[in-house]
PDB file of C-alpha atoms in Angstrom:
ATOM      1  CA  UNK A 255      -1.473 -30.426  20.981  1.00 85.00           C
ATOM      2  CA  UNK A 256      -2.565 -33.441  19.840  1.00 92.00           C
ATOM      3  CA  UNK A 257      -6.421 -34.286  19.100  1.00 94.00           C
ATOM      4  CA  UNK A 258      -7.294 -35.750  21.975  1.00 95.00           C
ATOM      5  CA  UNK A 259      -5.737 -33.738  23.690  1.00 96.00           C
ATOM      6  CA  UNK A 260      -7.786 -30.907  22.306  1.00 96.00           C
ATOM      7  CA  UNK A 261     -11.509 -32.589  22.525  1.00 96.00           C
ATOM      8  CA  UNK A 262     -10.497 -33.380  26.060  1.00 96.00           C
ATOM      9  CA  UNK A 263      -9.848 -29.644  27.096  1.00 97.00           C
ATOM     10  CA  UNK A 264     -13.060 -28.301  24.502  1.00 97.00           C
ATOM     11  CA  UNK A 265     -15.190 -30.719  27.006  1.00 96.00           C
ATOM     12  CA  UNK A 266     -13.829 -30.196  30.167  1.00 95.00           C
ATOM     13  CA  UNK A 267     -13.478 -26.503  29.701  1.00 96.00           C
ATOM     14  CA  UNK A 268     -15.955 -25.166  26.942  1.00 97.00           C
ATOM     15  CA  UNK A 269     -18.642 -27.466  26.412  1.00 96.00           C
ATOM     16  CA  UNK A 270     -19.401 -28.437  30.159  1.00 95.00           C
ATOM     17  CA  UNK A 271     -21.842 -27.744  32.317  1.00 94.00           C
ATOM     18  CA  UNK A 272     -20.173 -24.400  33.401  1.00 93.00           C
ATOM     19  CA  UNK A 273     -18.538 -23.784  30.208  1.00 95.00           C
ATOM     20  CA  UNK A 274     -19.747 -20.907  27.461  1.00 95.00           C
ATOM     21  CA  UNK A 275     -20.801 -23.278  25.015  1.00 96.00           C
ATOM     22  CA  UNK A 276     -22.826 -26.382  27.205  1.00 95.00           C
ATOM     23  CA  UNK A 277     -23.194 -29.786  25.096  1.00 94.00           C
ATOM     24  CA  UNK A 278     -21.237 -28.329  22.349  1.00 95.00           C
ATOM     25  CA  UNK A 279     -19.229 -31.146  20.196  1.00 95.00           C
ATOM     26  CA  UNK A 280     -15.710 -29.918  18.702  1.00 95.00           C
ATOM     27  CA  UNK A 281     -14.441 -32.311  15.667  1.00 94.00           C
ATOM     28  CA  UNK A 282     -11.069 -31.072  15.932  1.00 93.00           C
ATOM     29  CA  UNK A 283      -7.479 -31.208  13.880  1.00 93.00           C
ATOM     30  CA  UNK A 284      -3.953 -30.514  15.032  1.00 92.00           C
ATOM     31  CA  UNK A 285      -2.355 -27.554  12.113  1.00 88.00           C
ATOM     32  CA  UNK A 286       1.045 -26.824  12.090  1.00 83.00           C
ATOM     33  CA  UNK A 287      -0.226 -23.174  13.302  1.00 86.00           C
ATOM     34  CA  UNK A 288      -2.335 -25.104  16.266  1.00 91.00           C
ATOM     35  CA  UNK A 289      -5.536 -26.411  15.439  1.00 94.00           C
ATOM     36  CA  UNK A 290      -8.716 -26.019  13.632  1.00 93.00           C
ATOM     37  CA  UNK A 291     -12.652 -27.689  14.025  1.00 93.00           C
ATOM     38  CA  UNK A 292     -15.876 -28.216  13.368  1.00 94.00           C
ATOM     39  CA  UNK A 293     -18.351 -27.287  16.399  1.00 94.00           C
ATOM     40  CA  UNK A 294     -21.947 -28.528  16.257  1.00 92.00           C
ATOM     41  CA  UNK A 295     -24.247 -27.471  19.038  1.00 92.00           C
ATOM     42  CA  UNK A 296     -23.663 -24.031  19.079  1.00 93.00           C
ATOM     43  CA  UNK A 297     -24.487 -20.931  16.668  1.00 92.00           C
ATOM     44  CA  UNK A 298     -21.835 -18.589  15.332  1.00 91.00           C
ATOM     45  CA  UNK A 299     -22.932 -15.824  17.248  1.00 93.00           C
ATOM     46  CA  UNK A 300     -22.317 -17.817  20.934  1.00 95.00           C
ATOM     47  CA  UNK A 301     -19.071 -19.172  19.516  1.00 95.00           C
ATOM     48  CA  UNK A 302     -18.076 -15.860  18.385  1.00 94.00           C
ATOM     49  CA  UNK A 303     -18.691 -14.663  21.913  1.00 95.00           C
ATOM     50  CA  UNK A 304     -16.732 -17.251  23.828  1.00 96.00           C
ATOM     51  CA  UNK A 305     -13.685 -16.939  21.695  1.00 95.00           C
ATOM     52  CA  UNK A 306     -11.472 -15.030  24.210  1.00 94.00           C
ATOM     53  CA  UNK A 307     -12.535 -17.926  26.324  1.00 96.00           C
ATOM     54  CA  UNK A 308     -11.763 -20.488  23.824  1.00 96.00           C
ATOM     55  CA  UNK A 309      -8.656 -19.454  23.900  1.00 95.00           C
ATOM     56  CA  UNK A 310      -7.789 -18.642  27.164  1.00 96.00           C
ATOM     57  CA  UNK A 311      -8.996 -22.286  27.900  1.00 96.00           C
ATOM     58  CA  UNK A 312      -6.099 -23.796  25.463  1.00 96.00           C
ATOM     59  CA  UNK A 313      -3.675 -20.773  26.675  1.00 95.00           C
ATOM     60  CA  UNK A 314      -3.641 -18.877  23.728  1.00 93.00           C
ATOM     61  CA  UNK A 315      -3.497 -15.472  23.597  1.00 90.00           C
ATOM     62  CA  UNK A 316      -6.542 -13.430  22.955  1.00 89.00           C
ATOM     63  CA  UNK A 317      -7.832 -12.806  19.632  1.00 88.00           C
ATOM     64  CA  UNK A 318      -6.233 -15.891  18.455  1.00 91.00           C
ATOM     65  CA  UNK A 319      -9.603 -18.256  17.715  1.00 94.00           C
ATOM     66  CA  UNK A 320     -11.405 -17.272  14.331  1.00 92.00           C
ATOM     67  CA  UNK A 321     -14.988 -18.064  13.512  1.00 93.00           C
ATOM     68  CA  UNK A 322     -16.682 -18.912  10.618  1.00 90.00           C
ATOM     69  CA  UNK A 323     -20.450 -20.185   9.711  1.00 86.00           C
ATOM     70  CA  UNK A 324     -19.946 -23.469   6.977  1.00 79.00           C
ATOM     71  CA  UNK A 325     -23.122 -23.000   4.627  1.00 74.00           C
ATOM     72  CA  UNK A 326     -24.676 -25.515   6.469  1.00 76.00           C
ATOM     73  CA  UNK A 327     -25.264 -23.120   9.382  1.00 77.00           C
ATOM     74  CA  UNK A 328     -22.365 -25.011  11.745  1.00 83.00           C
ATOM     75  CA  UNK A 329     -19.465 -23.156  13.240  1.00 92.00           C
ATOM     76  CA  UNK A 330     -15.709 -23.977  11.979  1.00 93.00           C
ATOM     77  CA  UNK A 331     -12.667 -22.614  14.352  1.00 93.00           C
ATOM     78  CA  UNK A 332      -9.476 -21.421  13.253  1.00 93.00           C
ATOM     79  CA  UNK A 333      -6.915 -21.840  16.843  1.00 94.00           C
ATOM     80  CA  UNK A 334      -3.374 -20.193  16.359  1.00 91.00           C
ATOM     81  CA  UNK A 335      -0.845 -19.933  18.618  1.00 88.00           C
ATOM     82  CA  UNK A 336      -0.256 -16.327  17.903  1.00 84.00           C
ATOM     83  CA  UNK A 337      -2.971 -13.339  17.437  1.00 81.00           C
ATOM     84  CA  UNK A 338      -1.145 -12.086  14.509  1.00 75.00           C
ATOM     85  CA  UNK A 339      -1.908 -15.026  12.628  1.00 77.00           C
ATOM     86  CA  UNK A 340      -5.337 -15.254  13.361  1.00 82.00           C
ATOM     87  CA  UNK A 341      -5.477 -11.390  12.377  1.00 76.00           C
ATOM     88  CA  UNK A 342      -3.964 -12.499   8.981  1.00 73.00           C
ATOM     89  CA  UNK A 343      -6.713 -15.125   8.391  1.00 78.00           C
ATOM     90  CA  UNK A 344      -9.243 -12.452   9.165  1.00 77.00           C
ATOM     91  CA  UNK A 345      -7.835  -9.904   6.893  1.00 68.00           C
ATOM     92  CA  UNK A 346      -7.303 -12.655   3.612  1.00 61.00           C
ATOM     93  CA  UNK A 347      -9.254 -11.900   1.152  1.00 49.00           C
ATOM     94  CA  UNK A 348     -10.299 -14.623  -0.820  1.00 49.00           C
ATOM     95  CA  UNK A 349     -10.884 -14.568  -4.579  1.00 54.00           C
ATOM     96  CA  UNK A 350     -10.118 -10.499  -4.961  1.00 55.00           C
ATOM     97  CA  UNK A 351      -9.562 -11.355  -8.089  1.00 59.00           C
ATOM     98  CA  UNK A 352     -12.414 -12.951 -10.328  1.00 58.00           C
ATOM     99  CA  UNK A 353     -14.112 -11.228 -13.418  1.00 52.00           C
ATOM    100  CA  UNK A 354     -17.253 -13.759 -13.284  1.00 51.00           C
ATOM    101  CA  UNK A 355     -18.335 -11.507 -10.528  1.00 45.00           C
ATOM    102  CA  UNK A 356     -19.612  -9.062 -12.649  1.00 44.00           C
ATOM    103  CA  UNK A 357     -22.818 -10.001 -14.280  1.00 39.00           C
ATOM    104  CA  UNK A 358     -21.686  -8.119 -17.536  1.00 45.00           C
ATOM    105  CA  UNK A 359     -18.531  -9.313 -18.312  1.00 44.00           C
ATOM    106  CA  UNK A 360     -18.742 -13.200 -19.354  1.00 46.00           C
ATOM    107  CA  UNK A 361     -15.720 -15.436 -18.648  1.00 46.00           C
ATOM    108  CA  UNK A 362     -14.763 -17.131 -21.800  1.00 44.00           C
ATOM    109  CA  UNK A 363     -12.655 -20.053 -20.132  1.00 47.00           C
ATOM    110  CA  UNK A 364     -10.315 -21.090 -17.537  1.00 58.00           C
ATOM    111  CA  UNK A 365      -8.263 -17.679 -17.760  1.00 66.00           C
ATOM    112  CA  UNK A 366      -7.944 -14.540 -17.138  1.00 70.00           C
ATOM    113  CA  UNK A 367      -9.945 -11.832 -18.409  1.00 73.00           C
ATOM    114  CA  UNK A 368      -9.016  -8.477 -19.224  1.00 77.00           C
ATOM    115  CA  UNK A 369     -10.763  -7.064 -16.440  1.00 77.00           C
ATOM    116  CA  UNK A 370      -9.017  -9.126 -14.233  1.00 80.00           C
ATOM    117  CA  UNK A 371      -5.229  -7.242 -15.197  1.00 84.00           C
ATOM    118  CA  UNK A 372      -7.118  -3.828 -15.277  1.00 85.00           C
ATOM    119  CA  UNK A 373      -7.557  -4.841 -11.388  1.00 84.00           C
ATOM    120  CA  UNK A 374      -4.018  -6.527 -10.686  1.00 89.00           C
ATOM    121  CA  UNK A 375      -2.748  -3.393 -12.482  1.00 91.00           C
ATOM    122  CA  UNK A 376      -5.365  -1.088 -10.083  1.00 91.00           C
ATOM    123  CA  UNK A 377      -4.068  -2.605  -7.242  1.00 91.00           C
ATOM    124  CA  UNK A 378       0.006  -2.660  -7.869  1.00 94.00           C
ATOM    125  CA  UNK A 379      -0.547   1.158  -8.715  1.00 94.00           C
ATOM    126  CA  UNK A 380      -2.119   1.732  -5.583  1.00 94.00           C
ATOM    127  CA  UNK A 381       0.483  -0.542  -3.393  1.00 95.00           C
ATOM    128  CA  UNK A 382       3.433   1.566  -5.725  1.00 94.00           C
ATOM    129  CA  UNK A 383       1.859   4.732  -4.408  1.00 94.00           C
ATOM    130  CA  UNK A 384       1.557   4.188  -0.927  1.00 94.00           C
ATOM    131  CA  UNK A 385       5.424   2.433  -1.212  1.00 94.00           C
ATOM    132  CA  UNK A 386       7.100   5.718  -2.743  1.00 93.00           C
ATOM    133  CA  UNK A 387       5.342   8.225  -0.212  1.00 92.00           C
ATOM    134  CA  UNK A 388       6.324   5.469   2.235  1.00 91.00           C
ATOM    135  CA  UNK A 389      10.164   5.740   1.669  1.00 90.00           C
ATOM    136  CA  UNK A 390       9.869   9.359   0.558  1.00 90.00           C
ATOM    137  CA  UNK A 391       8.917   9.817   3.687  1.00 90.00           C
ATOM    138  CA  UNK A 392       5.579  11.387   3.314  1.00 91.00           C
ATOM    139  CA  UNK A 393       2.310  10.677   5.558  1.00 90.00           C
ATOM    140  CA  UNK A 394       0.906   6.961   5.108  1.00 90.00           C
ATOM    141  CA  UNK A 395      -1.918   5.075   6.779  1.00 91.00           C
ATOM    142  CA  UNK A 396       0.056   1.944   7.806  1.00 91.00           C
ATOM    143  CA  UNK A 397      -3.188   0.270   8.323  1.00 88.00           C
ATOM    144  CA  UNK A 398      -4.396   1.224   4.055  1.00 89.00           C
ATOM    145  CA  UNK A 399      -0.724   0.299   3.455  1.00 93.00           C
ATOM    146  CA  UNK A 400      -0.807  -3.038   4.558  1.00 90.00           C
ATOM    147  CA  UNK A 401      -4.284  -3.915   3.490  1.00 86.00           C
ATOM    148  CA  UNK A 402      -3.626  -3.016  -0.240  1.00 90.00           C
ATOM    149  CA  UNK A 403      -0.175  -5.040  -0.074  1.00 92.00           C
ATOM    150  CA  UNK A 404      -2.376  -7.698   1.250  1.00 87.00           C
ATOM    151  CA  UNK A 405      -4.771  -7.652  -1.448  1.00 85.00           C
ATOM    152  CA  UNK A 406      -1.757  -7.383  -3.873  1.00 90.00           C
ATOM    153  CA  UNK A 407      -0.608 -10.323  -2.664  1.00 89.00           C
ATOM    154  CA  UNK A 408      -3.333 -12.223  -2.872  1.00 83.00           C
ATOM    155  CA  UNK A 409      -4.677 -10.732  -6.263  1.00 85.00           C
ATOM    156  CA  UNK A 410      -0.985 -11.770  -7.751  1.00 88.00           C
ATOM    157  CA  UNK A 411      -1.631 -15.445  -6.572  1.00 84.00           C
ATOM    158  CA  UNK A 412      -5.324 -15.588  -7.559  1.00 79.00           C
ATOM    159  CA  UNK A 413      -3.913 -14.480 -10.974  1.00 84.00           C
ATOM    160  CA  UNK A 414      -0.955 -17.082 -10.990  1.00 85.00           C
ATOM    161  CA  UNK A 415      -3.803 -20.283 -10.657  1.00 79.00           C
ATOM    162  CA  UNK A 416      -4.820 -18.726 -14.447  1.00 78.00           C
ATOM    163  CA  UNK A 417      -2.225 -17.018 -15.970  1.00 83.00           C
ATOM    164  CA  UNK A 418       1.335 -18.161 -16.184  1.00 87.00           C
ATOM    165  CA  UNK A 419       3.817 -16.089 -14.231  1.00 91.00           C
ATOM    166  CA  UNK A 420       5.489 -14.199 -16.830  1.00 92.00           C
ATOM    167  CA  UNK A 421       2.260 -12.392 -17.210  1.00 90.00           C
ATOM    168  CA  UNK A 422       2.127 -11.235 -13.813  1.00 91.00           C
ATOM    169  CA  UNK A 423       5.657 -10.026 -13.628  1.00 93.00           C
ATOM    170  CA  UNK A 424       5.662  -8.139 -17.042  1.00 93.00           C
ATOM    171  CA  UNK A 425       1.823  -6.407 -15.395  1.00 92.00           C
ATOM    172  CA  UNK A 426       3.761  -5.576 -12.599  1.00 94.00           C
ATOM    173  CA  UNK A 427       7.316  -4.139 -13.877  1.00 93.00           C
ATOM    174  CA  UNK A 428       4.882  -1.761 -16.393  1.00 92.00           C
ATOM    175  CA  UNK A 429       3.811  -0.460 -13.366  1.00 93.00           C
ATOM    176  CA  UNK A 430       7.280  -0.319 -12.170  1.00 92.00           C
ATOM    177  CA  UNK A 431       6.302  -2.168  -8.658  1.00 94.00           C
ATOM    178  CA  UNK A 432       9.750  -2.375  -6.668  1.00 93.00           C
ATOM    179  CA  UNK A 433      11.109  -5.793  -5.912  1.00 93.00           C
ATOM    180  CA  UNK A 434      12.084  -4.713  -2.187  1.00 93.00           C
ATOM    181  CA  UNK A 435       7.981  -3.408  -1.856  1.00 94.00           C
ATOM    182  CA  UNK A 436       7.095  -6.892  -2.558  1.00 94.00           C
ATOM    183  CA  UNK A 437       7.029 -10.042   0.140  1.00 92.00           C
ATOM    184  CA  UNK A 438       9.592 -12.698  -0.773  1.00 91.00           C
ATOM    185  CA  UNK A 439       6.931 -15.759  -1.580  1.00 90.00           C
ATOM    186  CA  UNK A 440       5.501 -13.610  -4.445  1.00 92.00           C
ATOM    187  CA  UNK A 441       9.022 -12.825  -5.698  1.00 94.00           C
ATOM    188  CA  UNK A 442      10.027 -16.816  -6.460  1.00 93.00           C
ATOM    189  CA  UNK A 443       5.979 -17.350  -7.765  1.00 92.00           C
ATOM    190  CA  UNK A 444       6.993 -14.911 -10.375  1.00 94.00           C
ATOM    191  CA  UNK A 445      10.685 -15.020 -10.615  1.00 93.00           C
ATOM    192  CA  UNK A 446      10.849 -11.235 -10.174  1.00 94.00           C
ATOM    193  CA  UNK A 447      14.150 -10.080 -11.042  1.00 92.00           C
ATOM    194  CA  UNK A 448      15.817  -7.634  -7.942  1.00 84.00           C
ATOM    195  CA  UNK A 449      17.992  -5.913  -9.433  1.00 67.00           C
ATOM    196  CA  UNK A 450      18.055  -2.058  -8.529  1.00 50.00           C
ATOM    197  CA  UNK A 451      17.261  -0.860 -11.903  1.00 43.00           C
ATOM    198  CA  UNK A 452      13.819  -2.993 -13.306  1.00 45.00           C
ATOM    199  CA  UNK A 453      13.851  -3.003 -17.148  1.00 48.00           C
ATOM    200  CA  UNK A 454      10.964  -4.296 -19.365  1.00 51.00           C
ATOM    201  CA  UNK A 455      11.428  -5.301 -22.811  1.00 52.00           C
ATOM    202  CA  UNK A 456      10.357  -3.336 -25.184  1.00 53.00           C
ATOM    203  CA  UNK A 457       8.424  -3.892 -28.300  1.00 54.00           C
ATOM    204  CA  UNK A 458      10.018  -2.588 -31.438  1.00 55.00           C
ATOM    205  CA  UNK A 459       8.291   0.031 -33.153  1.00 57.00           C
ATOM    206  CA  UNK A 460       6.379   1.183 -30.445  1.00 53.00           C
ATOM    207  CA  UNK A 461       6.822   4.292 -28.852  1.00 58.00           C
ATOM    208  CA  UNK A 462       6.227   5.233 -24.978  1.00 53.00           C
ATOM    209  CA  UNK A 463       5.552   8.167 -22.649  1.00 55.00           C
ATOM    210  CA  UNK A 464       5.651   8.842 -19.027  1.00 57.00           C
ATOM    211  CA  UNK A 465       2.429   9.222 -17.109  1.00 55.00           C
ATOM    212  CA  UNK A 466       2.099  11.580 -14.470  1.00 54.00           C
ATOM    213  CA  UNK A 467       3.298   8.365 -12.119  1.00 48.00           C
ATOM    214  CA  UNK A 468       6.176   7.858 -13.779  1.00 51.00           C
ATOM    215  CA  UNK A 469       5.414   4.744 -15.565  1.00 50.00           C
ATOM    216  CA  UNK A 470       5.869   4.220 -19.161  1.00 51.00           C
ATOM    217  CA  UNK A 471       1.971   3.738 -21.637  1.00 48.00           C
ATOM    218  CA  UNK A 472       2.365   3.329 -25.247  1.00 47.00           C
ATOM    219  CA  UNK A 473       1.655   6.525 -26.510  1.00 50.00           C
ATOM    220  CA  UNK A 474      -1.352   7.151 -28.770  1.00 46.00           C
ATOM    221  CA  UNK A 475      -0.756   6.648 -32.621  1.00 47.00           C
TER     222      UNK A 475
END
């Protein structure tokens, strides 16, 4: 749809008279996913409420409208054509990965602190875990499965605007992370190799032991 197109129907439909959201202004934008805008006039909470309607009104399935509060107290709307992408935008999790966050650990520049890979490497050991049961066939909450790829996913790319990729990939092949357990954008970002077999270069001099995972520590001196 293009913008007019969109104000039009948000007036004729949502902000009228007999509309849920009366007087309501939308400052809209065409995405390539459907559209997105700016609503003044109305509080998050009424917005929230009419978004089956919202949607309905542009024929969109329901569940497809997200709302958010801007810190200025206005309402932003995400429109997509499909609910699953609206459910994806709900479910991003935005900086999951951010040591600054924690009042005792003090950033010391633009990069990446240790306690940032201690929680890359928290999460690929958790998304590794629920992977093996997965194709050992063993009981696995989908829904915990697909939340902690998620926040893999979006840990590895928080990581990649501070760290350069070869970083991330060796974090991740310690763990021993299969290539075919991760999605295909975070492969090229990294260049992870898919081969079968992963291998890791190893240090020389330096000896290693299997955990009770599997995956290889440098043993203790």
């Amino acid at each position: 749809m293009e913008r007019a197109e969109i104000v039009a129907v948000w007036t004729r439909e949502i902000a009228s008279v007999w509309g849920p959201l009366p007087d309501a202004t939308l400052d809209a934008m065409p995405t390539p996913h459907g559209w997105c805008g700016h609503v003044r006039g109305a509080t998050s909470q009424s917005t929230t409420a009419a978004a089956d309607q919202i949607a309905a009104a542009y024929g969109l399935p329901s569940r497809s409208v997200v709302v958010q509060q801007t810190d200025g107290g206005d309402v932003f709307l995400w429109a997509y054509r499909s609910a699953s992408a609206a459910d994806y935008h709900r479910q991003w999790p935005q900086a999951v990965i951010d040591g600054s966050e924690f009042s005792d650990v003090v950033r010391s520049g633009e990069g990446s602190s240790l306690l940032d890979y201690v929680r890359l490497t928290e999460m690929a050991r958790k998304h590794q875990g629920d992977w093996r049961d997965l194709r050992g066939g063993r009981p696995v909450d989908i829904q915990r499965f697909t939340r902690r790829l998620t926040l893999l996913r979006a840990g590895i790319f928080d990581m990649l605007t501070r760290s350069r990729p070869i970083q991330v990939r060796e974090l991740l092949l310690r763990v021993g992370v299969p290539a075919e357990s991760l999605p295909g954008d975070v492969l090229r970002a990294i260049d992870y190799p898919v081969a079968t077999m992963l291998t890791v270069p190893r240090a020389r001099g330096v000896a290693y032991v299997k955990d009770t995972e599997g995956t290889d520590r440098i043993a203790a001196p």
